[in-house]
Coordinates of C-alpha atoms and ligand atoms in Angstrom, one line a residue:
M1240 CA -16.4 45.5 41.3
N1241 CA -14.5 42.2 40.9
G1242 CA -11.4 42.6 38.8
T1243 CA -11.4 46.4 38.5
P1244 CA -8.4 48.0 40.2
P1245 CA -8.7 51.8 40.4
T1246 CA -7.0 53.8 37.7
G1247 CA -3.5 54.8 38.7
L1248 CA -3.0 51.7 40.9
R1249 CA -2.1 49.3 38.1
T1250 CA 1.1 47.8 39.5
V1251 CA 0.9 46.2 42.9
L1252 CA 3.7 44.6 45.0
G1253 CA 2.3 41.8 47.3
L1254 CA 4.1 40.6 50.3
E1255 CA 3.4 37.3 52.2
T1256 CA 5.1 36.3 55.5
S1257 CA 2.3 34.6 57.4
C1258 CA 4.0 31.3 58.0
D1259 CA 7.2 29.7 56.6
E1260 CA 7.4 31.3 53.1
T1261 CA 8.8 34.7 52.5
A1262 CA 7.2 35.9 49.3
A1263 CA 7.0 39.0 47.1
A1264 CA 5.3 39.3 43.7
I1265 CA 4.3 42.0 41.3
V1266 CA 0.9 41.8 39.7
R1267 CA -0.6 44.2 37.1
D1268 CA -4.3 45.1 36.9
G1269 CA -5.2 42.6 39.7
R1270 CA -4.4 39.5 37.7
T1271 CA -1.3 39.5 35.4
V1272 CA 1.7 38.2 37.3
L1273 CA 4.9 40.1 36.3
S1274 CA 7.1 38.3 38.8
S1275 CA 7.1 36.1 41.9
S1276 CA 9.8 35.3 44.4
V1277 CA 9.2 32.7 47.1
A1278 CA 11.9 31.7 49.7
T1279 CA 10.7 28.6 51.6
Q1280 CA 12.1 27.9 55.1
H1281 CA 11.4 24.1 55.0
D1282 CA 15.1 23.4 55.7
L1283 CA 15.1 25.6 58.8
H1284 CA 12.1 23.8 60.4
E1285 CA 12.7 20.2 59.2
E1286 CA 14.6 19.1 62.3
F1287 CA 11.8 20.3 64.6
G1288 CA 9.1 18.5 62.7
G1289 CA 7.0 21.7 62.3
V1290 CA 7.3 25.4 62.0
V1291 CA 9.1 27.2 64.9
P1292 CA 7.6 30.7 65.1
E1293 CA 10.7 32.5 66.3
I1294 CA 12.9 30.9 63.7
A1295 CA 10.3 31.8 61.0
S1296 CA 10.2 35.5 62.1
R1297 CA 14.0 35.8 62.1
A1298 CA 14.2 34.3 58.6
H1299 CA 11.5 36.6 57.3
I1300 CA 13.5 39.6 58.5
E1301 CA 16.6 38.4 56.6
R1302 CA 14.7 37.4 53.4
I1303 CA 12.0 40.0 52.9
L1304 CA 14.0 42.7 51.2
P1305 CA 15.9 40.3 49.0
A1306 CA 12.5 38.8 48.0
V1307 CA 11.3 42.3 47.0
R1308 CA 14.5 43.1 45.1
S1309 CA 14.2 39.8 43.3
A1310 CA 10.6 40.5 42.3
L1311 CA 11.5 43.9 41.0
H1312 CA 14.4 42.6 39.1
E1313 CA 12.4 39.7 37.5
A1314 CA 9.7 42.2 36.5
G1315 CA 12.3 44.6 35.1
L1316 CA 10.9 47.4 37.3
A1317 CA 12.3 50.0 39.7
P1318 CA 10.7 50.6 43.1
T1319 CA 9.2 53.9 41.7
D1320 CA 7.2 51.9 39.1
L1321 CA 5.1 50.5 41.9
D1322 CA 1.6 52.0 42.5
A1323 CA 0.7 50.3 45.7
I1324 CA 1.9 47.7 48.2
A1325 CA -0.3 44.9 49.6
V1326 CA 0.5 42.6 52.5
G1327 CA -1.2 39.6 54.1
H1328 CA -1.7 41.0 57.6
R1329 CA -3.9 38.2 58.9
P1330 CA -4.1 35.3 59.8
G1331 CA -0.8 33.6 60.7
L1332 CA 2.1 33.6 63.2
I1333 CA 2.0 37.0 64.8
G1334 CA 5.8 37.6 64.7
A1335 CA 6.0 36.5 61.1
L1336 CA 3.0 38.7 60.0
L1337 CA 4.7 41.6 61.8
V1338 CA 7.7 41.4 59.5
G1339 CA 5.7 41.6 56.3
T1340 CA 3.3 44.2 57.6
S1341 CA 6.2 46.5 58.8
A1342 CA 8.1 46.0 55.6
A1343 CA 5.0 46.9 53.5
K1344 CA 4.3 50.0 55.5
G1345 CA 8.0 51.1 55.4
L1346 CA 8.2 50.7 51.6
A1347 CA 4.8 52.4 51.1
M1348 CA 5.8 55.3 53.2
G1349 CA 9.2 55.6 51.6
L1350 CA 7.7 55.5 48.1
R1351 CA 4.6 57.6 49.1
I1352 CA 2.2 55.1 47.7
P1353 CA -0.9 53.4 49.2
F1354 CA -0.6 50.4 51.5
V1355 CA -3.3 47.8 51.9
G1356 CA -3.6 44.8 54.3
V1357 CA -5.5 41.7 53.1
D1358 CA -6.7 38.4 54.6
H1359 CA -4.3 35.6 53.7
V1360 CA -7.1 33.0 53.6
H1361 CA -9.3 35.1 51.3
A1362 CA -6.1 35.7 49.1
H1363 CA -5.9 31.9 48.5
L1364 CA -9.3 32.3 46.7
A1365 CA -7.8 35.2 44.7
S1366 CA -5.1 32.8 43.4
G1367 CA -7.8 31.6 41.1
V1368 CA -7.8 34.8 39.0
L1369 CA -4.1 35.0 38.5
D1370 CA -3.2 35.1 34.8
R1371 CA -6.8 34.3 33.8
V1372 CA -10.2 35.9 33.5
D1373 CA -12.6 35.9 36.4
P1374 CA -14.9 32.8 36.6
P1375 CA -18.6 33.5 36.4
W1376 CA -19.8 34.8 39.8
P1377 CA -21.2 33.8 42.3
A1378 CA -18.8 31.0 43.1
L1379 CA -18.5 28.5 45.8
G1380 CA -15.0 28.9 47.4
L1381 CA -12.9 26.3 49.2
V1382 CA -9.6 27.0 50.9
V1383 CA -7.7 24.0 52.2
S1384 CA -4.4 24.9 53.8
G1385 CA -2.1 24.2 56.8
G1386 CA -4.2 26.5 59.0
H1387 CA -7.7 26.6 57.4
T1388 CA -10.3 24.4 55.8
S1389 CA -13.1 26.8 54.9
L1390 CA -16.1 27.0 52.5
Y1391 CA -17.3 30.3 51.3
R1392 CA -20.0 31.8 49.1
V1393 CA -18.1 34.2 46.9
D1394 CA -20.1 37.0 45.3
D1395 CA -17.1 39.2 45.4
L1396 CA -13.5 38.2 46.2
V1397 CA -13.2 41.2 48.5
D1398 CA -15.9 39.9 50.8
P1399 CA -16.4 36.1 50.8
R1400 CA -19.1 34.9 53.1
L1401 CA -18.1 32.0 55.4
L1402 CA -20.3 28.9 55.1
G1403 CA -18.4 26.4 57.1
R1404 CA -14.9 25.7 58.5
T1405 CA -13.0 23.2 60.6
I1406 CA -13.9 23.1 64.2
D1407 CA -10.5 21.5 65.1
D1408 CA -7.5 20.7 62.8
A1409 CA -7.1 22.1 59.4
L1410 CA -6.8 19.4 56.7
G1411 CA -3.2 20.4 55.9
E1412 CA -2.3 20.2 59.6
A1413 CA -3.9 16.7 59.7
F1414 CA -1.8 15.7 56.6
D1415 CA 1.3 17.0 58.4
K1416 CA 0.5 15.2 61.7
V1417 CA -0.2 11.9 60.0
A1418 CA 2.9 12.3 57.9
S1419 CA 4.9 12.8 61.0
L1420 CA 3.3 9.8 62.6
L1421 CA 4.4 7.7 59.6
G1422 CA 7.9 9.1 59.9
L1423 CA 7.8 11.1 56.7
G1424 CA 9.2 14.4 58.2
H1425 CA 8.2 18.0 57.4
P1426 CA 6.5 19.3 55.3
G1427 CA 4.3 16.3 55.4
G1428 CA 1.5 16.9 52.9
P1429 CA 3.4 16.2 49.6
R1430 CA 5.3 13.3 51.1
L1431 CA 2.2 11.7 52.4
E1432 CA 0.6 12.1 48.9
S1433 CA 3.5 10.3 47.3
L1434 CA 3.3 7.4 49.8
A1435 CA -0.4 7.2 49.3
R1436 CA 0.1 6.5 45.6
T1437 CA 1.6 3.1 46.5
G1438 CA -1.0 2.2 49.0
D1439 CA -4.6 0.7 49.0
P1440 CA -7.2 3.3 50.2
E1441 CA -9.6 0.5 51.1
V1442 CA -7.5 -1.3 53.6
F1443 CA -8.6 1.0 56.5
D1444 CA -12.1 2.3 56.8
F1445 CA -11.4 5.6 58.6
P1446 CA -14.3 7.7 59.9
V1447 CA -15.4 11.0 58.5
A1448 CA -17.0 13.2 61.1
N1449 CA -20.5 14.3 60.4
L1450 CA -21.4 17.3 62.5
G1451 CA -25.0 17.4 61.5
R1452 CA -27.1 16.8 58.3
D1453 CA -27.0 20.3 57.0
R1454 CA -23.7 21.6 58.7
L1455 CA -20.9 22.7 56.4
D1456 CA -18.2 22.6 59.1
F1457 CA -15.4 20.0 59.1
S1458 CA -13.7 18.1 61.9
F1459 CA -10.5 16.1 61.3
S1460 CA -9.3 15.3 64.8
G1461 CA -11.2 12.0 65.0
L1462 CA -9.7 10.9 61.7
K1463 CA -6.3 11.8 62.9
T1464 CA -6.8 9.8 66.1
A1465 CA -8.1 6.8 64.2
V1466 CA -5.0 6.8 62.0
R1467 CA -2.9 7.1 65.2
Y1468 CA -4.5 4.0 66.7
A1469 CA -4.2 2.1 63.5
T1470 CA -0.5 3.0 63.3
L1471 CA 0.6 2.7 66.9
G1472 CA -2.0 0.3 68.1
V1473 CA -4.8 0.8 70.6
P1474 CA -3.5 1.3 74.2
G1475 CA -3.3 -2.0 76.0
K1476 CA -3.4 -4.1 72.8
S1477 CA -0.5 -5.4 70.8
V1478 CA 1.2 -3.0 68.4
P1479 CA 0.8 -3.8 64.7
T1480 CA 4.0 -4.2 62.7
L1481 CA 4.5 -1.1 60.6
D1482 CA 6.0 -2.4 57.4
D1483 CA 6.2 -0.3 54.2
Q1484 CA 3.0 -1.7 52.8
R1485 CA 1.0 -0.9 56.0
R1486 CA 2.4 2.6 56.0
A1487 CA 1.4 3.1 52.4
D1488 CA -2.1 1.7 53.1
L1489 CA -2.5 4.0 56.1
A1490 CA -1.5 7.0 54.0
A1491 CA -3.8 6.1 51.2
S1492 CA -6.8 5.3 53.5
F1493 CA -6.3 8.6 55.4
Q1494 CA -6.1 10.6 52.2
A1495 CA -9.3 8.9 50.9
A1496 CA -11.2 9.6 54.1
A1497 CA -10.1 13.3 54.0
I1498 CA -11.3 13.6 50.4
R1499 CA -14.6 12.0 51.4
A1500 CA -15.1 14.8 54.0
L1501 CA -14.3 17.5 51.4
R1502 CA -16.5 15.9 48.8
R1503 CA -19.5 15.6 51.1
N1504 CA -19.4 19.2 52.4
L1505 CA -18.8 20.5 48.9
G1506 CA -21.9 18.6 47.8
R1507 CA -24.0 20.0 50.7
A1508 CA -22.8 23.6 50.1
L1509 CA -23.6 23.4 46.4
D1510 CA -27.1 22.1 47.2
A1511 CA -27.6 25.0 49.6
E1512 CA -26.1 27.7 47.3
S1513 CA -27.8 26.4 44.1
D1514 CA -27.2 29.6 42.1
V1515 CA -23.4 29.4 42.1
Q1516 CA -21.8 29.3 38.7
S1517 CA -18.3 28.2 39.5
L1518 CA -16.1 26.5 42.0
I1519 CA -13.0 28.4 43.1
V1520 CA -10.4 26.7 45.3
G1521 CA -7.0 27.5 46.9
G1522 CA -4.5 26.6 49.6
G1523 CA -1.6 24.2 49.9
V1524 CA -3.7 21.0 50.0
I1525 CA -5.2 21.9 46.6
A1526 CA -1.8 20.9 45.2
N1527 CA -2.8 17.3 46.0
E1528 CA -3.6 15.4 42.7
A1529 CA -6.3 13.3 44.3
V1530 CA -8.0 16.4 45.8
R1531 CA -7.8 18.2 42.5
G1532 CA -9.4 15.1 40.7
M1533 CA -12.3 15.1 43.2
I1534 CA -12.9 18.8 42.6
E1535 CA -12.8 18.4 38.9
E1536 CA -15.3 15.5 39.1
I1537 CA -17.8 17.5 41.2
G1538 CA -17.5 20.5 38.9
A1539 CA -18.1 18.3 35.8
A1540 CA -21.1 16.5 37.5
R1541 CA -22.7 19.9 38.4
G1542 CA -21.8 21.8 35.2
L1543 CA -19.7 24.4 37.1
D1544 CA -16.8 26.3 35.8
V1545 CA -13.9 25.0 38.0
V1546 CA -10.9 27.2 38.8
L1547 CA -8.0 25.1 39.9
P1548 CA -4.9 27.2 40.4
P1549 CA -1.6 25.8 39.1
M1550 CA 0.5 24.2 41.9
T1551 CA 2.7 27.3 42.3
W1552 CA -0.3 29.5 43.2
C1553 CA -1.7 26.9 45.6
Q1554 CA 1.2 27.3 48.0
D1555 CA 1.7 30.6 49.8
N1556 CA 2.9 33.3 47.4
G1557 CA 2.9 37.1 47.0
A1558 CA 0.9 37.2 43.8
M1559 CA -2.4 36.1 45.4
I1560 CA -1.9 38.9 48.0
A1561 CA -1.3 41.5 45.3
A1562 CA -4.3 40.3 43.3
L1563 CA -6.6 40.6 46.2
G1564 CA -4.9 43.8 47.3
A1565 CA -5.8 45.5 44.0
R1566 CA -9.4 44.6 44.5
V1567 CA -9.6 45.7 48.1
L1568 CA -8.0 49.0 47.1
A1569 CA -10.6 49.4 44.4
A1570 CA -13.5 48.6 46.7
R1571 CA -12.4 50.2 50.0
G1572 CA -9.3 52.3 49.4
P1573 CA -6.0 52.0 51.3
S1574 CA -5.5 50.7 54.8
D1575 CA -4.4 53.1 57.6
L1576 CA -0.7 52.9 58.4
D1577 CA -1.5 51.8 62.0
L1578 CA -3.1 48.6 60.7
A1579 CA -1.9 45.8 63.0
P1580 CA -1.2 42.2 62.2
V1581 CA -3.9 39.8 63.6
A1582 CA -3.4 36.1 64.3
T1583 CA -6.9 35.0 63.2
S1584 CA -8.8 35.3 59.9
R1585 CA -11.5 37.9 59.5
N1586 CA -14.1 35.2 59.4
H1587 CA -12.0 32.1 59.8
Ligands
KG4_2367 O1 -1.5 27.3 51.9 P1 -0.3 26.8 52.5 O2 1.0 26.8 51.6 O3 0.1 27.5 53.8 C1 -0.9 27.8 54.7 O4 -1.5 28.9 54.5 O5 -1.1 27.0 55.7 O6 -0.5 25.3 52.9 C2 0.4 24.5 53.5 C3 -0.2 23.1 53.8 C4 0.7 22.2 54.6 O7 0.0 21.6 55.7 C5 1.1 21.2 53.6 O8 1.5 19.9 54.1 C6 -0.1 21.1 52.7 O9 -0.5 22.4 52.6 N1 0.2 20.5 51.4 C7 -0.3 19.3 50.9 C8 0.3 19.1 49.7 N2 1.1 20.1 49.4 C9 1.1 21.0 50.4 N3 -1.2 18.5 51.5 C10 -1.5 17.4 50.8 N4 -1.0 17.1 49.6 C11 -0.1 17.9 49.0 N5 0.4 17.6 47.8
ZN2368 ZN1 -1.7 29.8 52.9

């Protein structure tokens, strides 16, 4: 079933508006990217230190049709060349999802072609099959984004089975909060990564939560609090001077602890799912070089085929939505036009 879109639905437009990227892309046969247009809103949210849902929704309304036009133009296609429209209809900011879902339905109705809603977190796993052949299945899947940190067993991209997830902050969210604490602004992840390059990861021994010997869930709130105390001082005690070197050491030590948590649970999951053939990963935090290095190391040590999407496909984009949409259409057929956006993931 994987990788076999139905005959007649070869060219799929994917729309993504779950958070602060307005994206449209056209993908052929569930994997070949013909075009991709991504309008980020970082400039609109920077002064607030995080994504403001109402501002995001309004910006999506203004940008969604220009993104579709740009994707069509780049692919050299007319709207009538499209065979189906896919949209990430969950999870995300509800007003933002509503814009993409409504646009997808309107376009599908106008063009009289099928419409399909897909889970954005699962779509991050599908970014691993863009412009390449499928890895050998089953795979262990890891999504690390601003909203999710989840491990899956992936027999089929259409129906990944959740093995573990964060019980509090997502790792991207923790990166963003620590970055803000260190005065790096928004979006924090990439800025924190750059600062970490100049720091010593062994200066602070930050804790990595262990929720139980066999548990595959994550928790990052204790780590975040430990960084907070090391940065601002423990209440009632003197405040340490935050010079550039200390900030860099804090960033490097935080990143190292976060990677220890990912490495440990990946190891546990691979022990439990010993028949997996490959490791497939996605989400914004997978753009981080140190995270990528750790994943490559684990893959090499265990003899697994590792699928590390290029940076552009780690961040939110429409191509991963179209790729998963083609597979969901093949497996289950189109969605009903009354499909509503949902704030949560199908299985977190
Ligand atoms: O997948 P994504 O684009 O959007 C969501 O679905 O959430 O992920 C965005 C998250 C943000 O928290 C951002 O700070 C983080 O990914 N991120 C990074 C890096 N690039 C993006 N975190 C760490 N290092 C990076 N290089
Ligand atoms: Zn995402």
